[in-house]
Amino acid sequence: MLIKKEGIMAALERYMFYYMDTITEKNFKEAIELASQMIELCEDESTPIAEGFLAAAKSLEALRIGDFDVVEELWNNFEESKKFLMPQNKHFAILAEINLILENTKEEIERIV
């Protein structure tokens, strides 16, 4: 069964909004799962960004549980993915907002830890 491009775009946007919610709620394991699903739906221009979101969620989960050995490497992967975030991206506003939420969440967790 073929899914129309509009259907894929709508599904991807739903995953993005749900990902934002899971990050805000600090449900990083679910965010990891959602980021993996986003990667499957992404077009070429958004794939590196979604991969960065996956790395960020893994980094936040590692930070939360105290696995500090992998936090920096995963977070650097997220930081590297930001270079692919450009205004011409179809989902720029949502992706930019997710970036801000991720950075704020990391700062919040670091203050606690």
PDB file of C-alpha atoms in Angstrom:
ATOM      1  CA  MET A   1       0.000   0.000   0.000  1.00  0.00           C
ATOM      2  CA  LEU A   2       1.431   3.333  -1.051  1.00  0.00           C
ATOM      3  CA  ILE A   3       1.088   6.275   1.289  1.00  0.00           C
ATOM      4  CA  LYS A   4       0.722   9.648  -0.350  1.00  0.00           C
ATOM      5  CA  LYS A   5       3.507  12.147   0.295  1.00  0.00           C
ATOM      6  CA  GLU A   6       1.062  14.405   2.179  1.00  0.00           C
ATOM      7  CA  GLY A   7       0.204  11.499   4.464  1.00  0.00           C
ATOM      8  CA  ILE A   8       3.869  10.888   5.194  1.00  0.00           C
ATOM      9  CA  MET A   9       4.441  14.591   5.875  1.00  0.00           C
ATOM     10  CA  ALA A  10       1.481  14.712   8.264  1.00  0.00           C
ATOM     11  CA  ALA A  11       2.642  11.567  10.052  1.00  0.00           C
ATOM     12  CA  LEU A  12       6.158  12.982  10.384  1.00  0.00           C
ATOM     13  CA  GLU A  13       4.803  16.207  11.873  1.00  0.00           C
ATOM     14  CA  ARG A  14       2.721  14.220  14.377  1.00  0.00           C
ATOM     15  CA  TYR A  15       5.837  12.305  15.419  1.00  0.00           C
ATOM     16  CA  MET A  16       7.701  15.603  15.827  1.00  0.00           C
ATOM     17  CA  PHE A  17       5.032  17.102  18.072  1.00  0.00           C
ATOM     18  CA  TYR A  18       4.802  13.905  20.093  1.00  0.00           C
ATOM     19  CA  TYR A  19       8.611  13.841  20.375  1.00  0.00           C
ATOM     20  CA  MET A  20       8.511  17.390  21.804  1.00  0.00           C
ATOM     21  CA  ASP A  21       5.959  16.266  24.385  1.00  0.00           C
ATOM     22  CA  THR A  22       8.000  13.243  25.433  1.00  0.00           C
ATOM     23  CA  ILE A  23      11.126  15.367  25.848  1.00  0.00           C
ATOM     24  CA  THR A  24       9.216  17.929  27.903  1.00  0.00           C
ATOM     25  CA  GLU A  25       7.831  15.112  30.063  1.00  0.00           C
ATOM     26  CA  LYS A  26      11.368  13.647  30.320  1.00  0.00           C
ATOM     27  CA  ASN A  27      10.197  10.344  28.872  1.00  0.00           C
ATOM     28  CA  PHE A  28      13.439   9.834  26.961  1.00  0.00           C
ATOM     29  CA  LYS A  29      13.015   6.135  26.211  1.00  0.00           C
ATOM     30  CA  GLU A  30       9.822   6.904  24.309  1.00  0.00           C
ATOM     31  CA  ALA A  31      11.554   9.857  22.628  1.00  0.00           C
ATOM     32  CA  ILE A  32      14.277   7.480  21.424  1.00  0.00           C
ATOM     33  CA  GLU A  33      11.621   5.240  19.899  1.00  0.00           C
ATOM     34  CA  LEU A  34       9.861   8.194  18.263  1.00  0.00           C
ATOM     35  CA  ALA A  35      13.103   9.562  16.809  1.00  0.00           C
ATOM     36  CA  SER A  36      13.806   6.148  15.286  1.00  0.00           C
ATOM     37  CA  GLN A  37      10.367   6.200  13.670  1.00  0.00           C
ATOM     38  CA  MET A  38      10.938   9.752  12.401  1.00  0.00           C
ATOM     39  CA  ILE A  39      14.147   8.624  10.701  1.00  0.00           C
ATOM     40  CA  GLU A  40      12.169   6.006   8.784  1.00  0.00           C
ATOM     41  CA  LEU A  41       9.723   8.652   7.506  1.00  0.00           C
ATOM     42  CA  CYS A  42      12.162  11.481   6.824  1.00  0.00           C
ATOM     43  CA  GLU A  43      13.180  12.745   3.465  1.00  0.00           C
ATOM     44  CA  ASP A  44      16.861  13.222   2.754  1.00  0.00           C
ATOM     45  CA  GLU A  45      16.998  16.811   4.023  1.00  0.00           C
ATOM     46  CA  SER A  46      15.500  15.980   7.428  1.00  0.00           C
ATOM     47  CA  THR A  47      17.174  12.630   8.083  1.00  0.00           C
ATOM     48  CA  PRO A  48      20.382  14.028   9.660  1.00  0.00           C
ATOM     49  CA  ILE A  49      18.283  16.232  11.926  1.00  0.00           C
ATOM     50  CA  ALA A  50      16.130  13.300  13.056  1.00  0.00           C
ATOM     51  CA  GLU A  51      19.312  11.305  13.672  1.00  0.00           C
ATOM     52  CA  GLY A  52      20.474  14.200  15.846  1.00  0.00           C
ATOM     53  CA  PHE A  53      17.194  14.056  17.767  1.00  0.00           C
ATOM     54  CA  LEU A  54      17.797  10.352  18.355  1.00  0.00           C
ATOM     55  CA  ALA A  55      21.295  11.098  19.685  1.00  0.00           C
ATOM     56  CA  ALA A  56      19.934  13.912  21.879  1.00  0.00           C
ATOM     57  CA  ALA A  57      17.249  11.687  23.415  1.00  0.00           C
ATOM     58  CA  LYS A  58      19.840   8.982  24.094  1.00  0.00           C
ATOM     59  CA  SER A  59      22.146  11.600  25.617  1.00  0.00           C
ATOM     60  CA  LEU A  60      19.413  12.950  27.882  1.00  0.00           C
ATOM     61  CA  GLU A  61      18.472   9.441  29.010  1.00  0.00           C
ATOM     62  CA  ALA A  62      22.146   8.709  29.759  1.00  0.00           C
ATOM     63  CA  LEU A  63      22.433  11.984  31.677  1.00  0.00           C
ATOM     64  CA  ARG A  64      19.273  11.207  33.634  1.00  0.00           C
ATOM     65  CA  ILE A  65      20.514   7.768  34.705  1.00  0.00           C
ATOM     66  CA  GLY A  66      24.074   8.940  35.349  1.00  0.00           C
ATOM     67  CA  ASP A  67      25.834   7.201  32.446  1.00  0.00           C
ATOM     68  CA  PHE A  68      28.171  10.145  31.929  1.00  0.00           C
ATOM     69  CA  ASP A  69      30.604   8.261  29.680  1.00  0.00           C
ATOM     70  CA  VAL A  70      28.331   8.555  26.639  1.00  0.00           C
ATOM     71  CA  VAL A  71      26.528  11.839  27.311  1.00  0.00           C
ATOM     72  CA  GLU A  72      29.045  14.152  25.671  1.00  0.00           C
ATOM     73  CA  GLU A  73      29.595  12.025  22.561  1.00  0.00           C
ATOM     74  CA  LEU A  74      25.857  11.665  21.928  1.00  0.00           C
ATOM     75  CA  TRP A  75      25.213  15.351  22.600  1.00  0.00           C
ATOM     76  CA  ASN A  76      28.013  16.291  20.186  1.00  0.00           C
ATOM     77  CA  ASN A  77      26.264  14.186  17.528  1.00  0.00           C
ATOM     78  CA  PHE A  78      23.126  16.228  18.164  1.00  0.00           C
ATOM     79  CA  GLU A  79      25.098  19.489  17.959  1.00  0.00           C
ATOM     80  CA  GLU A  80      26.645  18.354  14.661  1.00  0.00           C
ATOM     81  CA  SER A  81      23.197  17.639  13.205  1.00  0.00           C
ATOM     82  CA  LYS A  82      22.163  21.270  13.704  1.00  0.00           C
ATOM     83  CA  LYS A  83      24.165  22.314  10.652  1.00  0.00           C
ATOM     84  CA  PHE A  84      21.488  20.605   8.551  1.00  0.00           C
ATOM     85  CA  LEU A  85      18.723  22.749  10.052  1.00  0.00           C
ATOM     86  CA  MET A  86      18.007  25.420   7.440  1.00  0.00           C
ATOM     87  CA  PRO A  87      15.072  27.773   6.873  1.00  0.00           C
ATOM     88  CA  GLN A  88      14.221  26.099   3.564  1.00  0.00           C
ATOM     89  CA  ASN A  89      13.542  22.822   5.379  1.00  0.00           C
ATOM     90  CA  LYS A  90       9.829  21.977   5.173  1.00  0.00           C
ATOM     91  CA  HIS A  91       9.577  21.518   8.925  1.00  0.00           C
ATOM     92  CA  PHE A  92      11.959  24.301   9.978  1.00  0.00           C
ATOM     93  CA  ALA A  93       9.742  25.880  12.644  1.00  0.00           C
ATOM     94  CA  ILE A  94       8.990  22.570  14.359  1.00  0.00           C
ATOM     95  CA  LEU A  95      12.597  21.399  14.136  1.00  0.00           C
ATOM     96  CA  ALA A  96      13.914  24.683  15.538  1.00  0.00           C
ATOM     97  CA  GLU A  97      11.461  24.469  18.430  1.00  0.00           C
ATOM     98  CA  ILE A  98      12.530  20.886  19.165  1.00  0.00           C
ATOM     99  CA  ASN A  99      16.157  22.058  19.269  1.00  0.00           C
ATOM    100  CA  LEU A 100      15.305  24.695  21.861  1.00  0.00           C
ATOM    101  CA  ILE A 101      13.348  22.212  23.966  1.00  0.00           C
ATOM    102  CA  LEU A 102      16.244  19.744  23.877  1.00  0.00           C
ATOM    103  CA  GLU A 103      18.781  22.378  24.921  1.00  0.00           C
ATOM    104  CA  ASN A 104      16.560  23.678  27.727  1.00  0.00           C
ATOM    105  CA  THR A 105      15.868  20.141  28.962  1.00  0.00           C
ATOM    106  CA  LYS A 106      19.578  19.328  29.044  1.00  0.00           C
ATOM    107  CA  GLU A 107      20.319  22.505  31.022  1.00  0.00           C
ATOM    108  CA  GLU A 108      17.529  21.657  33.458  1.00  0.00           C
ATOM    109  CA  ILE A 109      18.813  18.118  34.022  1.00  0.00           C
ATOM    110  CA  GLU A 110      22.394  19.345  34.420  1.00  0.00           C
ATOM    111  CA  ARG A 111      21.279  21.736  37.158  1.00  0.00           C
ATOM    112  CA  ILE A 112      19.668  18.829  39.006  1.00  0.00           C
ATOM    113  CA  VAL A 113      22.560  16.425  38.485  1.00  0.00           C
TER     114      VAL A 113
END
